[in-house]
Short mmCIF file of C-alpha atoms in Angstrom, two decimals:
data_model
loop_
_atom_site.label_atom_id
_atom_site.label_comp_id
_atom_site.label_asym_id
_atom_site.label_seq_id
_atom_site.Cartn_x
_atom_site.Cartn_y
_atom_site.Cartn_z
CA UNK A 129 5.50 -0.65 -16.55
CA UNK A 130 5.61 -3.23 -13.97
CA UNK A 131 8.62 -4.83 -13.05
CA UNK A 132 9.02 -8.03 -11.10
CA UNK A 133 11.52 -8.64 -8.69
CA UNK A 134 12.81 -11.54 -6.61
CA UNK A 135 12.88 -10.92 -3.08
CA UNK A 136 16.66 -12.47 -0.99
CA UNK A 137 15.39 -15.47 1.06
CA UNK A 138 15.96 -13.33 4.32
CA UNK A 139 13.07 -10.89 3.50
CA UNK A 140 10.66 -14.00 3.23
CA UNK A 141 11.83 -15.19 6.75
CA UNK A 142 9.79 -13.21 8.65
CA UNK A 143 6.70 -13.79 9.91
CA UNK A 144 4.34 -11.22 10.73
CA UNK A 145 1.32 -11.66 13.42
CA UNK A 146 -2.06 -10.03 12.09
CA UNK A 147 -3.25 -7.99 15.71
CA UNK A 148 -7.34 -6.42 14.54
CA UNK A 149 -6.25 -3.17 15.37
CA UNK A 150 -8.67 -0.53 14.18
CA UNK A 151 -9.53 3.45 15.42
CA UNK A 152 -11.80 5.41 13.90
CA UNK A 153 -11.50 7.30 10.59
CA UNK A 154 -13.19 10.38 12.71
CA UNK A 155 -15.27 11.36 9.79
CA UNK A 156 -12.81 11.70 7.25
CA UNK A 157 -13.79 11.22 3.81
CA UNK A 158 -10.82 11.33 1.68
CA UNK A 159 -6.77 12.17 1.99
CA UNK A 160 -6.42 15.46 1.66
CA UNK A 161 -6.43 16.33 -2.10
CA UNK A 162 -4.33 19.41 -1.68
CA UNK A 163 -1.36 17.17 -1.14
CA UNK A 164 -1.65 17.45 -4.97
CA UNK A 165 -0.79 21.02 -5.11
CA UNK A 166 -0.08 22.12 -8.59
CA UNK A 167 3.18 23.85 -7.66
CA UNK A 168 4.68 21.05 -6.17
CA UNK A 169 7.36 19.01 -8.43
CA UNK A 170 6.18 15.85 -9.61
CA UNK A 171 8.53 13.29 -8.25
CA UNK A 172 10.27 10.77 -10.58
CA UNK A 173 9.38 7.31 -10.86
CA UNK A 174 12.62 6.00 -9.52
CA UNK A 175 11.79 8.04 -6.44
CA UNK A 176 8.23 6.88 -6.19
CA UNK A 177 9.22 3.33 -6.41
CA UNK A 178 12.07 3.12 -3.85
CA UNK A 179 9.69 4.81 -1.31
CA UNK A 180 7.32 1.80 -2.24
CA UNK A 181 9.92 -0.83 -1.50
CA UNK A 182 11.08 0.92 1.44
CA UNK A 183 7.37 0.66 2.83
CA UNK A 184 7.30 -2.76 2.03
CA UNK A 185 10.38 -3.56 3.34
CA UNK A 186 9.39 -2.04 6.53
CA UNK A 187 5.86 -4.39 6.50
CA UNK A 188 7.93 -7.30 6.03
CA UNK A 189 10.07 -6.96 8.80
CA UNK A 190 13.33 -6.72 7.40
CA UNK A 191 13.31 -2.72 7.86
CA UNK A 192 12.74 -0.29 11.10
CA UNK A 193 9.85 2.16 11.22
CA UNK A 194 12.72 4.90 10.74
CA UNK A 195 13.30 3.96 7.23
CA UNK A 196 9.83 4.48 6.28
CA UNK A 197 8.15 8.03 6.11
CA UNK A 198 4.90 8.44 6.38
CA UNK A 199 2.62 12.05 6.93
CA UNK A 200 1.13 13.07 10.01
CA UNK A 201 -1.73 10.55 9.69
CA UNK A 202 -2.31 8.10 7.04
CA UNK A 203 -5.65 6.17 5.29
CA UNK A 204 -5.74 2.94 4.61
CA UNK A 205 -8.53 1.58 2.39
CA UNK A 206 -10.07 -1.55 1.53
CA UNK A 207 -11.19 -1.42 -1.76
CA UNK A 208 -14.77 -1.19 -2.84
CA UNK A 209 -15.06 -4.48 -3.64
CA UNK A 210 -13.86 -5.46 -0.35
CA UNK A 211 -16.29 -3.16 1.13
CA UNK A 212 -14.35 0.09 0.74
CA UNK A 213 -13.89 0.95 4.22
CA UNK A 214 -11.28 3.08 5.18
CA UNK A 215 -9.21 3.70 9.28
CA UNK A 216 -7.22 7.13 9.52
CA UNK A 217 -4.20 6.06 11.90
CA UNK A 218 -1.76 8.90 13.13
CA UNK A 219 1.76 8.24 12.43
CA UNK A 220 2.84 6.64 15.76
CA UNK A 221 -0.05 4.12 15.43
CA UNK A 222 1.41 2.58 12.25
CA UNK A 223 5.42 1.79 13.96
CA UNK A 224 3.94 -2.12 14.08
CA UNK A 225 3.45 -3.71 10.62
CA UNK A 226 0.60 -5.39 12.87
CA UNK A 227 -1.69 -2.66 13.26
CA UNK A 228 -1.65 -1.70 9.60
CA UNK A 229 -5.14 -3.39 9.54
CA UNK A 230 -8.64 -2.23 8.02
CA UNK A 231 -11.67 -3.64 9.31
CA UNK A 232 -14.58 -3.99 6.26
CA UNK A 233 -17.06 -6.04 5.07
CA UNK A 234 -17.28 -7.88 8.84
CA UNK A 235 -13.28 -8.74 8.26
CA UNK A 236 -9.92 -7.51 9.27
CA UNK A 237 -7.77 -6.78 6.27
CA UNK A 238 -4.04 -7.01 7.05
CA UNK A 239 -2.06 -5.03 4.94
CA UNK A 240 1.20 -6.53 6.58
CA UNK A 241 2.20 -9.18 3.11
CA UNK A 242 1.91 -12.84 4.33
CA UNK A 243 5.30 -15.10 4.77
CA UNK A 244 6.29 -16.98 1.70
CA UNK A 245 6.17 -14.24 -1.45
CA UNK A 246 8.64 -14.20 -2.97
CA UNK A 247 8.21 -12.46 -6.41
CA UNK A 248 7.24 -8.27 -6.32
CA UNK A 249 6.38 -6.25 -8.95
CA UNK A 250 6.28 -2.72 -8.92
CA UNK A 251 3.94 -0.70 -11.58
CA UNK A 252 4.57 3.40 -10.64
CA UNK A 253 1.43 5.36 -11.48
CA UNK A 254 -0.71 1.73 -11.29
CA UNK A 255 -2.96 -0.14 -8.87
CA UNK A 256 -3.17 -3.88 -8.62
CA UNK A 257 -5.65 -5.96 -8.41
CA UNK A 258 -3.78 -9.11 -9.68
CA UNK A 259 -3.63 -7.15 -13.35
CA UNK A 260 -2.67 -3.45 -13.11
CA UNK A 261 -5.52 -1.34 -13.19
CA UNK A 262 -5.95 3.03 -13.18
CA UNK A 263 -5.87 3.67 -9.00
CA UNK A 264 -8.80 6.04 -10.02
CA UNK A 265 -11.53 3.04 -10.85
CA UNK A 266 -11.26 2.46 -7.60
CA UNK A 267 -10.40 5.70 -5.62
CA UNK A 268 -10.92 8.94 -8.04
CA UNK A 269 -9.06 11.32 -5.82
CA UNK A 270 -6.30 8.78 -4.58
CA UNK A 271 -5.78 8.57 -8.50
CA UNK A 272 -4.43 12.05 -8.74
CA UNK A 273 -1.78 11.75 -6.51
CA UNK A 274 1.66 10.18 -7.03
CA UNK A 275 0.94 6.12 -6.59
CA UNK A 276 3.04 3.02 -6.52
CA UNK A 277 1.00 -0.44 -7.22
CA UNK A 278 2.58 -3.14 -5.57
CA UNK A 279 2.54 -6.53 -6.02
CA UNK A 280 3.67 -9.75 -4.27
CA UNK A 281 3.24 -13.87 -5.32
CA UNK A 282 4.84 -16.75 -4.82
CA UNK A 283 7.79 -17.82 -7.03
CA UNK A 284 5.30 -20.34 -9.04
CA UNK A 285 2.13 -18.42 -8.46
CA UNK A 286 -1.13 -20.38 -10.23
CA UNK A 287 -3.41 -17.91 -9.80
CA UNK A 288 -4.48 -14.31 -8.79
CA UNK A 289 -5.83 -16.01 -5.38
CA UNK A 290 -2.34 -15.91 -4.42
CA UNK A 291 -1.31 -12.54 -5.13
CA UNK A 292 -1.02 -9.77 -2.57
CA UNK A 293 -1.88 -6.39 -3.90
CA UNK A 294 -0.97 -2.56 -2.00
CA UNK A 295 -1.24 0.35 -4.11
CA UNK A 296 0.79 3.08 -1.70
CA UNK A 297 -0.24 7.01 -2.36
CA UNK A 298 2.31 9.82 -1.48
CA UNK A 299 2.65 13.72 -1.38
CA UNK A 300 3.23 15.23 -4.04
CA UNK A 301 4.50 18.31 -2.60
CA UNK A 302 6.86 16.28 0.34
CA UNK A 303 10.36 15.51 0.10
CA UNK A 304 11.45 12.80 1.00
CA UNK A 305 7.94 11.11 -0.32
CA UNK A 306 5.44 10.64 2.49
CA UNK A 307 2.98 8.23 2.44
CA UNK A 308 -0.72 9.46 2.92
CA UNK A 309 -2.67 6.54 1.78
CA UNK A 310 -2.21 2.78 1.10
CA UNK A 311 -4.91 0.89 -0.50
CA UNK A 312 -5.61 -2.98 -0.39
CA UNK A 313 -7.11 -4.44 -3.20
CA UNK A 314 -7.39 -8.42 -3.57
CA UNK A 315 -8.57 -10.54 -6.64
CA UNK A 316 -10.99 -12.61 -4.57
CA UNK A 317 -13.69 -9.73 -3.65
#
């Protein structure tokens, strides 16, 4: 179930510069689905939501890098409608929110949200593209891993074109939860 939350104005005050940083995916096709080992404990919804909110706070410039738990490498994706590209980053390359960028379809897509979006909605086990969808409808293997869809929008949003949508995907075996992938999806594709 989605939970909208109004963000404090302090978190909105940060402006994040977008820098076209990219790296090769080294031939890696997908996140290692071994992270979804059946012997791993299933994380609770509150644990998943808290991990996703930590990442959003970091990407907004409201929390330090040390507050987020990332795998040794993280794959940043753009949805198939946006070109379907993915880029693998080593953990240290993601210390700056401006580095969370994927080039796809001839464009750079920044995963750090723009300023001015004050209403946050999360949904554990779902993916946002304005509305809620199963993540498996975009990337089947990622849909098997624990994930949280996050949507940010202005307080008086008039259309889906004003939303920022990212789904954070976690290693089910790691404690604390570690981010292994993020999927950026926008309604305007």
